Short mmCIF file of C-alpha atoms in Angstrom, two decimals:
data_model
loop_
_atom_site.label_atom_id
_atom_site.label_comp_id
_atom_site.label_asym_id
_atom_site.label_seq_id
_atom_site.Cartn_x
_atom_site.Cartn_y
_atom_site.Cartn_z
CA UNK D 518 6.25 -25.21 -35.11
CA UNK D 519 8.90 -22.51 -33.41
CA UNK D 520 7.56 -23.85 -29.61
CA UNK D 521 9.27 -27.38 -31.33
CA UNK D 522 12.65 -25.35 -32.65
CA UNK D 523 12.32 -23.92 -29.09
CA UNK D 524 11.93 -26.71 -27.06
CA UNK D 525 14.90 -28.78 -28.54
CA UNK D 526 16.80 -25.71 -28.43
CA UNK D 527 16.85 -25.40 -24.77
CA UNK D 528 18.12 -29.66 -24.26
CA UNK D 529 21.08 -28.15 -25.64
CA UNK D 530 23.46 -31.31 -25.41
CA UNK D 531 20.89 -33.52 -23.54
CA UNK D 532 19.67 -33.67 -27.19
CA UNK D 533 22.60 -36.51 -27.80
CA UNK D 534 21.28 -38.76 -24.20
CA UNK D 535 17.91 -38.15 -26.89
CA UNK D 536 19.36 -39.66 -29.91
CA UNK D 537 20.64 -42.38 -27.91
CA UNK D 538 17.31 -43.32 -26.41
CA UNK D 539 15.78 -43.26 -30.01
CA UNK D 540 18.61 -45.22 -31.35
CA UNK D 541 17.62 -47.49 -28.09
CA UNK D 542 13.75 -47.64 -29.05
CA UNK D 543 14.89 -48.54 -32.79
CA UNK D 544 16.55 -51.61 -31.69
CA UNK D 545 14.58 -52.51 -29.39
CA UNK D 546 11.49 -52.52 -31.32
CA UNK D 547 13.11 -54.27 -34.48
CA UNK D 548 14.35 -56.52 -32.16
CA UNK D 549 10.81 -57.56 -30.37
CA UNK D 550 9.63 -57.59 -34.42
CA UNK D 551 12.72 -60.60 -35.41
CA UNK D 552 10.88 -62.46 -32.13
CA UNK D 553 7.78 -62.54 -33.35
CA UNK D 554 9.07 -63.62 -36.69
CA UNK D 555 11.06 -65.73 -35.76
CA UNK D 556 7.60 -67.88 -33.44
CA UNK D 557 5.77 -67.23 -36.28
CA UNK D 558 7.95 -68.76 -38.86
CA UNK D 559 8.65 -71.56 -36.03
CA UNK D 560 5.02 -72.48 -35.31
CA UNK D 561 4.28 -72.95 -38.79
CA UNK D 562 7.24 -75.63 -39.53
CA UNK D 563 6.12 -76.82 -36.15
CA UNK D 564 8.59 -75.82 -34.43
CA UNK D 565 11.23 -78.07 -35.70
CA UNK D 566 14.92 -76.66 -35.25
CA UNK D 567 13.23 -73.52 -33.49
CA UNK D 568 15.94 -71.67 -32.20
CA UNK D 569 15.43 -70.76 -28.50
CA UNK D 570 19.04 -69.69 -28.13
CA UNK D 571 18.38 -66.83 -30.20
CA UNK D 572 15.26 -65.71 -29.01
CA UNK D 573 16.20 -65.66 -25.60
CA UNK D 574 19.01 -64.11 -26.63
CA UNK D 575 17.78 -61.61 -28.83
CA UNK D 576 15.58 -60.77 -25.72
CA UNK D 577 17.72 -59.57 -23.65
CA UNK D 578 19.68 -57.69 -25.48
CA UNK D 579 16.53 -55.88 -25.96
CA UNK D 580 15.45 -55.44 -22.61
CA UNK D 581 17.62 -53.47 -22.43
CA UNK D 582 17.13 -51.45 -25.21
CA UNK D 583 14.33 -50.77 -24.45
CA UNK D 584 15.38 -50.01 -20.02
CA UNK D 585 17.90 -48.10 -21.98
CA UNK D 586 15.08 -46.47 -24.13
CA UNK D 587 13.23 -45.19 -21.03
CA UNK D 588 16.14 -44.55 -18.67
CA UNK D 589 17.55 -42.31 -21.40
CA UNK D 590 14.66 -40.72 -22.25
CA UNK D 591 13.40 -39.73 -19.03
CA UNK D 592 17.31 -39.11 -17.86
CA UNK D 593 16.90 -35.95 -20.27
CA UNK D 594 12.69 -34.88 -18.87
CA UNK D 595 14.38 -35.04 -15.59
CA UNK D 596 17.34 -32.71 -15.69
CA UNK D 597 15.52 -30.37 -18.75
CA UNK D 598 12.56 -30.53 -15.76
CA UNK D 599 15.20 -29.13 -13.24
CA UNK D 600 16.68 -26.37 -15.86
CA UNK D 601 12.95 -25.16 -16.54
CA UNK D 602 12.26 -24.61 -13.03
CA UNK D 603 15.83 -23.33 -11.68
CA UNK D 604 14.90 -20.96 -15.05
CA UNK D 605 11.50 -19.78 -13.80
CA UNK D 606 12.49 -19.41 -9.45
CA UNK D 607 15.51 -16.79 -11.31
CA UNK D 608 12.35 -15.57 -13.22
CA UNK D 609 9.80 -14.36 -10.16
CA UNK D 610 13.35 -12.99 -8.78
CA UNK D 611 14.05 -11.07 -11.67
CA UNK D 612 10.61 -10.32 -12.50
CA UNK D 613 9.70 -9.39 -8.74
CA UNK D 614 7.62 -7.61 -6.83
CA UNK D 615 6.96 -4.68 -10.03
CA UNK D 616 5.62 -8.04 -12.58
CA UNK D 617 4.20 -10.03 -10.06
CA UNK D 618 2.08 -7.26 -7.78
CA UNK D 619 -0.60 -8.08 -9.80
CA UNK D 620 -0.95 -11.46 -11.04
CA UNK D 621 -2.62 -14.45 -8.84
CA UNK D 622 -0.46 -16.73 -6.96
CA UNK D 623 -2.37 -19.65 -8.65
CA UNK D 624 -1.18 -19.00 -12.00
CA UNK D 625 2.39 -19.02 -11.29
CA UNK D 626 2.35 -22.02 -9.62
CA UNK D 627 0.31 -23.89 -12.73
CA UNK D 628 3.25 -22.77 -14.33
CA UNK D 629 5.90 -23.86 -12.01
CA UNK D 630 4.41 -27.54 -11.07
CA UNK D 631 1.69 -28.01 -13.64
CA UNK D 632 2.81 -26.47 -16.29
CA UNK D 633 6.24 -28.01 -16.47
CA UNK D 634 5.43 -31.41 -15.69
CA UNK D 635 3.26 -30.97 -18.94
CA UNK D 636 6.48 -30.54 -20.73
CA UNK D 637 8.11 -33.55 -19.36
CA UNK D 638 4.82 -35.98 -20.65
CA UNK D 639 5.93 -33.59 -24.04
CA UNK D 640 10.01 -34.86 -23.91
CA UNK D 641 10.00 -38.03 -22.44
CA UNK D 642 6.86 -39.36 -23.97
CA UNK D 643 5.86 -37.60 -27.11
CA UNK D 644 9.30 -36.88 -28.64
CA UNK D 645 11.58 -39.95 -28.86
CA UNK D 646 8.00 -41.84 -29.41
CA UNK D 647 7.24 -40.00 -32.70
CA UNK D 648 10.96 -39.98 -33.74
CA UNK D 649 11.20 -43.74 -33.54
CA UNK D 650 7.46 -44.22 -35.02
CA UNK D 651 9.17 -42.31 -37.71
CA UNK D 652 12.44 -44.72 -38.18
CA UNK D 653 10.56 -47.76 -37.34
CA UNK D 654 7.86 -46.97 -40.05
CA UNK D 655 10.15 -45.86 -43.05
CA UNK D 656 12.82 -48.75 -42.49
CA UNK D 657 9.61 -51.12 -42.79
CA UNK D 658 7.49 -49.37 -45.43
CA UNK D 659 11.20 -50.10 -47.75
CA UNK D 660 11.22 -54.20 -46.29
CA UNK D 661 7.96 -54.83 -47.06
CA UNK D 662 8.79 -53.12 -50.32
CA UNK D 663 11.10 -56.04 -51.07
CA UNK D 664 9.03 -58.62 -50.89
CA UNK D 665 5.72 -57.26 -51.67
CA UNK D 666 5.33 -53.84 -53.20
CA UNK D 667 1.77 -54.33 -53.15
CA UNK D 668 2.65 -55.15 -49.73
CA UNK D 669 4.81 -51.82 -49.04
CA UNK D 670 2.54 -49.22 -50.35
CA UNK D 671 -0.29 -50.57 -47.95
CA UNK D 672 1.56 -50.56 -45.40
CA UNK D 673 2.71 -46.54 -46.33
CA UNK D 674 -1.00 -45.94 -46.71
CA UNK D 675 -1.43 -47.20 -43.12
CA UNK D 676 1.38 -46.17 -41.42
CA UNK D 677 0.29 -42.29 -42.48
CA UNK D 678 -3.37 -42.30 -41.71
CA UNK D 679 -1.90 -43.57 -38.09
CA UNK D 680 0.82 -42.29 -37.91
CA UNK D 681 0.13 -38.87 -39.80
CA UNK D 682 -3.49 -37.77 -40.97
CA UNK D 683 -5.91 -38.92 -37.81
CA UNK D 684 -3.65 -37.28 -35.20
CA UNK D 685 -3.13 -34.18 -36.87
CA UNK D 686 -6.64 -33.94 -37.95
CA UNK D 687 -6.97 -34.38 -34.17
CA UNK D 688 -4.61 -32.43 -33.58
CA UNK D 689 -6.90 -29.61 -34.75
CA UNK D 690 -9.83 -30.85 -33.45
CA UNK D 691 -7.97 -30.77 -29.61
CA UNK D 692 -6.00 -26.98 -29.93
CA UNK D 693 -9.31 -26.06 -28.88
CA UNK D 694 -10.78 -28.03 -26.28
CA UNK D 695 -6.42 -27.93 -25.08
CA UNK D 696 -7.09 -24.27 -24.51
CA UNK D 697 -10.59 -24.97 -23.03
CA UNK D 698 -8.99 -27.22 -20.39
CA UNK D 699 -6.39 -24.90 -19.39
CA UNK D 700 -8.70 -22.38 -19.18
CA UNK D 701 -11.14 -23.93 -16.66
CA UNK D 702 -8.34 -25.39 -14.83
CA UNK D 703 -6.86 -22.10 -14.33
CA UNK D 704 -10.56 -21.21 -13.09
CA UNK D 705 -10.70 -24.12 -10.65
CA UNK D 706 -7.03 -23.90 -9.20
CA UNK D 707 -8.03 -20.01 -8.75
CA UNK D 708 -11.36 -20.57 -7.02
CA UNK D 709 -9.49 -23.17 -4.56
CA UNK D 710 -6.67 -20.98 -3.67
CA UNK D 711 -9.81 -18.13 -2.83
CA UNK D 712 -12.02 -21.32 -0.53
CA UNK D 713 -8.76 -22.17 0.94
CA UNK D 714 -7.09 -18.42 1.86
CA UNK D 715 -10.91 -16.96 2.79
CA UNK D 716 -11.81 -19.31 4.76
CA UNK D 717 -12.95 -17.55 7.52
CA UNK D 718 -13.85 -14.07 6.24
CA UNK D 719 -16.62 -16.99 3.84
CA UNK D 720 -17.61 -18.86 7.43
CA UNK D 721 -18.45 -15.35 9.10
CA UNK D 722 -20.41 -13.29 6.35
CA UNK D 723 -22.41 -17.18 5.45
CA UNK D 724 -20.92 -17.55 1.99
CA UNK D 725 -19.26 -20.37 2.25
CA UNK D 726 -21.74 -22.60 0.68
CA UNK D 727 -21.84 -19.88 -1.68
CA UNK D 728 -18.33 -19.79 -2.47
CA UNK D 729 -17.81 -23.87 -2.78
CA UNK D 730 -21.15 -24.20 -5.81
CA UNK D 731 -19.04 -21.77 -7.88
CA UNK D 732 -16.00 -24.46 -6.72
CA UNK D 733 -18.07 -27.31 -8.00
CA UNK D 734 -19.11 -25.98 -10.88
CA UNK D 735 -15.48 -24.77 -11.81
CA UNK D 736 -14.92 -28.62 -10.95
CA UNK D 737 -17.73 -29.63 -13.46
CA UNK D 738 -16.72 -27.71 -16.22
CA UNK D 739 -12.87 -28.71 -15.97
CA UNK D 740 -14.13 -32.38 -15.91
CA UNK D 741 -17.09 -31.49 -19.23
CA UNK D 742 -13.84 -30.49 -21.60
CA UNK D 743 -12.02 -33.10 -20.39
CA UNK D 744 -14.09 -35.76 -21.08
CA UNK D 745 -15.53 -33.98 -24.59
CA UNK D 746 -10.75 -34.84 -25.00
CA UNK D 747 -11.06 -37.60 -24.05
CA UNK D 748 -14.16 -38.59 -26.18
CA UNK D 749 -12.60 -37.10 -29.48
CA UNK D 750 -9.66 -39.73 -28.61
CA UNK D 751 -10.69 -42.60 -28.06
CA UNK D 752 -13.05 -41.84 -31.28
CA UNK D 753 -9.39 -41.90 -32.76
CA UNK D 754 -8.49 -44.41 -30.90
CA UNK D 755 -11.12 -46.88 -32.39
CA UNK D 756 -10.46 -45.36 -36.32
CA UNK D 757 -7.15 -46.26 -35.82
CA UNK D 758 -7.69 -49.82 -35.13
CA UNK D 759 -9.82 -50.08 -37.95
CA UNK D 760 -6.72 -49.17 -40.54
CA UNK D 761 -4.98 -51.39 -38.72
CA UNK D 762 -7.89 -54.46 -39.12
CA UNK D 763 -8.66 -52.53 -42.89
CA UNK D 764 -4.68 -53.01 -43.45
CA UNK D 765 -4.43 -56.21 -42.27
CA UNK D 766 -7.51 -57.77 -44.62
CA UNK D 767 -5.62 -56.08 -47.56
CA UNK D 768 -2.43 -58.23 -46.65
CA UNK D 769 -3.91 -61.13 -46.30
CA UNK D 770 -5.20 -60.97 -50.15
CA UNK D 771 -2.21 -59.86 -51.50
CA UNK D 772 -0.95 -62.52 -49.67
CA UNK D 773 -2.99 -65.22 -51.71
CA UNK D 774 -2.77 -63.62 -54.80
CA UNK D 775 0.66 -63.53 -54.93
CA UNK D 776 2.14 -66.30 -52.71
CA UNK D 777 3.33 -64.52 -50.47
CA UNK D 778 4.69 -66.17 -46.36
CA UNK D 779 1.63 -65.71 -44.21
CA UNK D 780 4.58 -65.29 -42.36
CA UNK D 781 4.30 -61.05 -43.10
CA UNK D 782 0.25 -61.54 -42.59
CA UNK D 783 1.04 -62.66 -38.79
CA UNK D 784 3.52 -60.09 -38.75
CA UNK D 785 1.42 -57.42 -40.11
CA UNK D 786 -0.17 -56.46 -37.30
CA UNK D 787 2.11 -56.33 -34.82
CA UNK D 788 4.52 -53.37 -37.23
CA UNK D 789 2.12 -51.06 -35.83
CA UNK D 790 3.27 -50.68 -32.94
CA UNK D 791 5.15 -47.43 -32.45
CA UNK D 792 3.05 -46.40 -34.92
CA UNK D 793 -0.41 -46.98 -32.81
CA UNK D 794 1.88 -44.94 -30.00
CA UNK D 795 1.69 -41.24 -31.98
CA UNK D 796 -2.60 -41.74 -31.46
CA UNK D 797 -1.52 -40.28 -27.84
CA UNK D 798 0.39 -37.19 -29.59
CA UNK D 799 -2.31 -34.97 -29.71
CA UNK D 800 -3.58 -35.29 -26.68
CA UNK D 801 -0.15 -34.74 -24.70
CA UNK D 802 1.08 -32.79 -27.48
CA UNK D 803 -1.38 -29.98 -28.13
CA UNK D 804 -1.04 -29.76 -23.52
CA UNK D 805 2.05 -29.81 -23.79
CA UNK D 806 2.37 -27.40 -26.79
CA UNK D 807 0.16 -24.80 -24.15
CA UNK D 808 2.18 -25.23 -20.97
CA UNK D 809 5.33 -24.44 -22.81
CA UNK D 810 3.46 -20.95 -24.30
CA UNK D 811 2.92 -20.25 -20.61
CA UNK D 812 6.74 -21.38 -19.85
CA UNK D 813 7.69 -19.43 -22.58
CA UNK D 814 5.31 -16.60 -22.05
CA UNK D 815 7.21 -16.04 -18.31
CA UNK D 816 10.53 -15.91 -19.94
CA UNK D 817 10.22 -14.11 -22.50
CA UNK D 818 8.08 -11.05 -20.03
CA UNK D 819 10.23 -8.20 -19.92
CA UNK D 820 11.53 -6.62 -15.87
CA UNK D 821 10.31 -3.41 -14.98
CA UNK D 822 12.96 -2.94 -13.98
CA UNK D 823 16.39 -1.76 -15.83
CA UNK D 824 19.50 -3.53 -13.60
CA UNK D 825 21.78 -2.63 -15.75
CA UNK D 826 23.38 -0.05 -12.85
CA UNK D 827 27.37 -0.74 -11.52
CA UNK D 828 27.74 1.52 -8.83
CA UNK D 829 28.14 0.43 -5.25
CA UNK D 830 26.87 1.83 -2.16
CA UNK D 831 27.43 1.47 1.72
CA UNK D 832 25.30 2.44 4.10
CA UNK D 833 22.54 4.78 3.12
CA UNK D 834 23.51 7.89 3.99
CA UNK D 835 21.00 10.16 2.10
CA UNK D 836 17.64 10.43 0.45
CA UNK D 837 16.39 12.71 -2.37
CA UNK D 838 13.74 12.47 -4.80
CA UNK D 839 12.90 15.20 -6.84
CA UNK D 840 9.93 16.01 -8.64
CA UNK D 841 8.83 12.83 -8.49
CA UNK D 842 5.57 11.96 -10.94
CA UNK D 843 4.57 8.06 -11.30
CA UNK D 844 1.39 6.22 -12.42
CA UNK D 845 1.03 2.72 -12.61
CA UNK D 846 0.83 0.66 -15.52
CA UNK D 847 -2.30 -0.48 -15.36
CA UNK D 848 -3.89 2.86 -14.39
CA UNK D 849 -2.24 5.10 -16.83
CA UNK D 850 -4.70 7.48 -16.93
CA UNK D 851 -4.92 7.66 -12.94
CA UNK D 852 -1.41 9.40 -11.15
CA UNK D 853 -0.45 8.24 -8.26
CA UNK D 854 2.03 10.98 -7.30
CA UNK D 855 2.83 14.13 -8.61
CA UNK D 856 5.66 16.58 -8.57
CA UNK D 857 7.19 14.20 -4.95
CA UNK D 858 9.96 16.12 -3.10
CA UNK D 859 11.32 14.42 -0.04
CA UNK D 860 14.90 14.52 1.46
CA UNK D 861 15.94 11.84 4.37
CA UNK D 862 18.72 12.47 5.95
CA UNK D 863 20.60 9.35 8.47
CA UNK D 864 19.34 8.57 11.42
CA UNK D 865 15.98 9.99 10.93
CA UNK D 866 12.99 8.52 11.83
CA UNK D 867 10.38 10.20 8.81
CA UNK D 868 6.53 9.56 9.06
CA UNK D 869 4.11 9.28 5.63
CA UNK D 870 0.51 10.19 6.99
CA UNK D 871 -2.11 10.04 4.69
CA UNK D 872 -5.42 8.48 3.40
CA UNK D 873 -5.91 4.99 1.94
CA UNK D 874 -4.88 4.78 -1.71
CA UNK D 875 -3.29 7.76 -1.87
CA UNK D 876 0.20 6.53 -2.85
CA UNK D 877 1.89 6.67 0.16
CA UNK D 878 3.24 2.25 -0.35
CA UNK D 879 4.01 3.30 -3.75
CA UNK D 880 6.64 6.50 -2.42
CA UNK D 881 8.77 3.54 -0.33
CA UNK D 882 8.08 1.68 -3.33
CA UNK D 883 10.21 3.68 -5.80
CA UNK D 884 13.13 4.03 -2.87
CA UNK D 885 12.64 0.34 -3.04
CA UNK D 886 13.07 0.71 -7.10
CA UNK D 887 9.89 -2.14 -7.36
CA UNK D 888 9.12 0.25 -9.78
CA UNK D 889 10.59 2.93 -12.01
CA UNK D 890 9.27 6.91 -11.88
CA UNK D 891 8.32 8.29 -14.99
CA UNK D 892 9.86 11.56 -13.71
CA UNK D 893 11.47 12.94 -11.44
CA UNK D 894 14.98 11.85 -10.09
CA UNK D 895 15.54 9.23 -6.69
CA UNK D 896 18.85 9.37 -5.70
CA UNK D 897 20.80 8.00 -2.00
CA UNK D 898 23.73 9.10 -1.15
CA UNK D 899 24.12 11.49 -4.07
CA UNK D 900 24.46 8.84 -6.71
CA UNK D 901 21.13 7.82 -9.14
CA UNK D 902 19.20 4.94 -8.19
CA UNK D 903 19.46 3.82 -11.57
CA UNK D 904 22.95 3.19 -11.62
CA UNK D 905 23.06 1.20 -8.28
CA UNK D 906 23.34 -2.33 -8.74
CA UNK D 907 19.39 -3.93 -7.75
CA UNK D 908 21.50 -5.67 -5.15
CA UNK D 909 23.05 -3.64 -3.14
CA UNK D 910 20.44 -1.51 -3.14
CA UNK D 911 18.12 -4.06 -1.74
CA UNK D 912 21.04 -5.24 0.69
CA UNK D 913 20.96 -2.39 2.66
CA UNK D 914 16.92 -1.74 2.87
CA UNK D 915 14.72 -3.80 5.63
CA UNK D 916 10.91 -3.80 4.88
CA UNK D 917 8.00 -4.73 6.98
CA UNK D 918 5.59 -4.96 5.00
CA UNK D 919 1.43 -4.87 6.37
CA UNK D 920 0.59 -8.61 6.57
CA UNK D 921 3.45 -10.70 7.91
CA UNK D 922 4.64 -13.06 5.16
CA UNK D 923 5.26 -16.73 7.31
CA UNK D 924 7.18 -19.10 5.31
CA UNK D 925 7.13 -22.92 5.51
CA UNK D 926 9.75 -24.07 7.62
CA UNK D 927 10.61 -23.19 10.98
CA UNK D 928 10.37 -20.09 12.92
CA UNK D 929 14.37 -20.52 13.14
CA UNK D 930 14.26 -20.57 9.16
CA UNK D 931 11.76 -17.80 9.14
CA UNK D 932 14.21 -15.89 11.03
CA UNK D 933 17.48 -16.48 9.38
CA UNK D 934 16.53 -17.02 5.53
CA UNK D 935 18.67 -19.41 5.91
CA UNK D 936 21.97 -16.88 6.72
CA UNK D 937 24.76 -19.44 8.33
CA UNK D 938 25.77 -16.16 10.17
CA UNK D 939 22.73 -15.55 12.33
CA UNK D 940 23.54 -17.31 15.01
CA UNK D 941 20.81 -18.80 17.88
CA UNK D 942 21.88 -16.18 20.40
CA UNK D 943 21.82 -13.59 18.67
CA UNK D 944 17.60 -14.63 17.28
CA UNK D 945 17.22 -15.03 21.18
CA UNK D 946 18.71 -11.11 21.80
CA UNK D 947 16.16 -10.15 18.70
CA UNK D 948 13.30 -12.05 19.92
CA UNK D 949 13.46 -10.43 23.01
CA UNK D 950 13.23 -6.78 21.78
CA UNK D 951 9.94 -7.91 20.44
CA UNK D 952 8.47 -9.22 23.46
CA UNK D 953 8.14 -12.78 21.65
CA UNK D 954 11.10 -15.09 23.46
CA UNK D 955 8.96 -16.18 25.94
CA UNK D 956 5.87 -17.34 23.90
CA UNK D 957 8.83 -19.13 21.50
CA UNK D 958 10.43 -20.99 24.73
CA UNK D 959 6.60 -22.39 25.62
CA UNK D 960 7.03 -24.28 22.17
CA UNK D 961 7.80 -27.38 22.27
CA UNK D 962 10.20 -26.66 19.97
CA UNK D 963 10.87 -23.23 20.16
CA UNK D 964 13.18 -21.99 17.54
CA UNK D 965 13.07 -25.86 15.56
CA UNK D 966 9.09 -25.07 15.85
CA UNK D 967 7.33 -25.69 12.19
CA UNK D 968 5.09 -22.48 10.50
CA UNK D 969 3.26 -21.79 7.88
CA UNK D 970 0.71 -19.15 6.94
CA UNK D 971 -1.84 -21.03 7.43
CA UNK D 972 -1.63 -22.30 10.33
CA UNK D 973 -3.01 -19.85 13.25
CA UNK D 974 -0.02 -20.75 16.12
CA UNK D 975 0.80 -17.36 16.27
CA UNK D 976 -1.34 -14.34 16.31
CA UNK D 977 -1.43 -11.50 14.17
CA UNK D 978 0.55 -9.33 16.82
CA UNK D 979 3.06 -12.35 17.24
CA UNK D 980 3.39 -12.53 14.04
CA UNK D 981 4.07 -8.17 13.01
CA UNK D 982 6.51 -8.93 15.38
CA UNK D 983 8.01 -12.18 14.36
CA UNK D 984 8.14 -10.68 11.06
CA UNK D 985 10.36 -7.03 12.88
CA UNK D 986 12.69 -9.46 14.83
CA UNK D 987 13.60 -10.76 10.84
CA UNK D 988 14.53 -7.53 9.69
CA UNK D 989 16.48 -6.43 12.79
CA UNK D 990 18.54 -9.54 12.19
CA UNK D 991 19.44 -8.56 8.81
CA UNK D 992 22.15 -5.90 8.70
CA UNK D 993 20.36 -2.49 6.66
CA UNK D 994 21.18 1.16 6.99
CA UNK D 995 17.16 1.88 6.28
CA UNK D 996 13.94 0.38 7.83
CA UNK D 997 10.45 -0.58 5.85
CA UNK D 998 7.70 0.20 7.74
CA UNK D 999 4.48 -0.31 5.35
CA UNK D 1000 1.09 0.28 7.65
CA UNK D 1001 3.01 -2.03 10.54
CA UNK D 1002 0.59 -1.73 12.91
CA UNK D 1003 -2.67 -1.26 11.13
CA UNK D 1004 -4.17 -4.56 11.49
CA UNK D 1005 -3.24 -4.40 14.94
CA UNK D 1006 -4.39 -3.49 18.45
CA UNK D 1007 -2.87 -0.90 20.72
CA UNK D 1008 -0.43 -3.13 22.72
CA UNK D 1009 1.00 -4.85 19.39
CA UNK D 1010 1.75 -1.03 18.03
CA UNK D 1011 3.15 0.05 21.60
CA UNK D 1012 5.88 -3.19 21.44
CA UNK D 1013 6.96 -2.91 17.98
CA UNK D 1014 7.11 1.35 18.04
CA UNK D 1015 9.04 0.57 21.12
CA UNK D 1016 11.04 -2.05 19.82
CA UNK D 1017 12.23 0.34 17.19
CA UNK D 1018 13.14 3.41 18.53
CA UNK D 1019 15.11 1.74 20.93
CA UNK D 1020 16.87 -1.07 19.19
CA UNK D 1021 17.03 -0.27 15.71
CA UNK D 1022 19.14 2.99 14.89
CA UNK D 1023 19.26 3.34 10.58
CA UNK D 1024 17.02 5.49 9.17
CA UNK D 1025 13.03 4.81 9.77
CA UNK D 1026 10.24 4.85 7.27
CA UNK D 1027 6.59 4.63 8.55
CA UNK D 1028 4.07 4.73 6.01
CA UNK D 1029 0.91 4.19 8.53
CA UNK D 1030 -2.95 6.37 8.60
CA UNK D 1031 -2.89 5.81 11.96
CA UNK D 1032 -1.77 9.34 13.64
CA UNK D 1033 -0.74 6.79 16.64
CA UNK D 1034 2.09 5.28 14.98
CA UNK D 1035 4.03 8.48 14.45
CA UNK D 1036 5.11 8.84 17.69
CA UNK D 1037 8.33 7.93 17.01
CA UNK D 1038 8.92 10.00 14.09
CA UNK D 1039 11.41 12.97 14.02
CA UNK D 1040 9.21 14.53 11.21
CA UNK D 1041 6.29 14.12 9.46
CA UNK D 1042 5.07 14.47 6.21
CA UNK D 1043 1.43 14.45 4.54
CA UNK D 1044 0.17 12.83 1.62
CA UNK D 1045 -2.80 14.03 0.14
CA UNK D 1046 -3.81 13.93 -3.76
CA UNK D 1047 -0.55 12.86 -4.83
CA UNK D 1048 1.43 15.69 -3.08
CA UNK D 1049 3.46 15.52 -0.04
CA UNK D 1050 3.60 18.14 2.35
CA UNK D 1051 5.24 18.16 5.54
CA UNK D 1052 3.51 18.16 9.08
CA UNK D 1053 3.71 19.38 12.67
CA UNK D 1054 3.14 17.03 15.18
CA UNK D 1055 0.52 19.87 16.86
CA UNK D 1056 -1.59 19.47 14.13
CA UNK D 1057 -1.86 16.80 13.29
CA UNK D 1058 -4.00 16.66 16.83
CA UNK D 1059 -6.63 18.68 14.45
CA UNK D 1060 -6.72 16.50 11.56
CA UNK D 1061 -8.84 13.13 10.83
CA UNK D 1062 -6.73 10.35 8.21
CA UNK D 1063 -8.83 7.74 6.94
#
């Protein structure tokens, strides 16, 4: 019930349009019954003085009312869909990256796509029909009561069984099935995403058939649960038809005993049109409520970062970490960083080296405020990092991750990120810095060439250099390179490091486990067992970093 109330509350002023849709649907239903009634009356009177004009008028008005019901209902549904999608994207931005760092992308895509679509079915095809069914049924019961109380009682019992008891009973049966269906669907999508993204590794290690077998099994699990749901809905439909037939027979017997006109017996089955529509309620409602539950769980998720700071900063001149301690929320018993002290001055090039998994990337994530430290302080330009506006802080930081992020779109869009102030001239200049200008000029559409993460148009080294070019294009006083060359050969590593050295004047922090990546650094620190210590470049030559 709370979910239903929340869904209606989210509709806001659109509920008035929804009411108009319900009114149109109610009028259309009674006009349709009126046409049928006039037809039966004329049939029993051998079509004498058949009211053709009245029927045509009722049909035209009923058609417009039916159109109004569908149009207004879908108008509300699609406007709410747009609202939910915008809220979802804003929430993802608010939660990212800390809250989404360990979440399956397929689960998030399911919320954005399928779950929101399922809620559209609730607004357009569930809510209005239910209300219309209740209104129409109540009016019909009263009308039949005025004709013959026994027929009114039969109608009431039939409508309650068909429109309430059977759907609610089926809803309880389908509740568990709906959860299972959602779970196996999510598992199937997750396996499908893994199969696509890991196709090369699966082929290399000859595990593609094994993965396909798992995918087939997940698909079979989905269809098995879905078939169970469909069979229960079919059984409910058969029971509804049985109640309709029994109700019609009962009305016929009453009419024979009380001399009620046969017209009402003929009309009685047609009064179930709206009530029978409630038969689909358990399937759509159960799926819609599960989808709404997932969506509202996402909306209710609290960000790992409290963005209540109000202070603004210009360029980053100084960074200071004092006795910082950090543990990931998922691993509370495993302290990653212990009593970290670090000072970075404007224009310095700092290298942080250490074995994989020690927490090197965690340090820069704390500086970017992906996470909050549990102990100690972080100051930027002598301001507590928690006092700074998050947008102001991150606008001064350019981050190059270990794996290049390639977006679906053109090379121009990947570089500019739709920033109109980034000119083509500036793009070509930066591409020349990273030695990509010749490669891109050889492409048929040059900057307009469409690329994506799934295409092999650019090599790994070229994609990493494109990522660096994007960072150099956008203003920022701190450049963070997080394992930028770990997957690259010596040539691409040299190109990236040289581009940073020659063309970036701000502060640079390089996180790496490769000693060769530290050639441009002014100062090197080693992270080991959660603690940082300064190192000289000569001492690095005698140590091995895994």
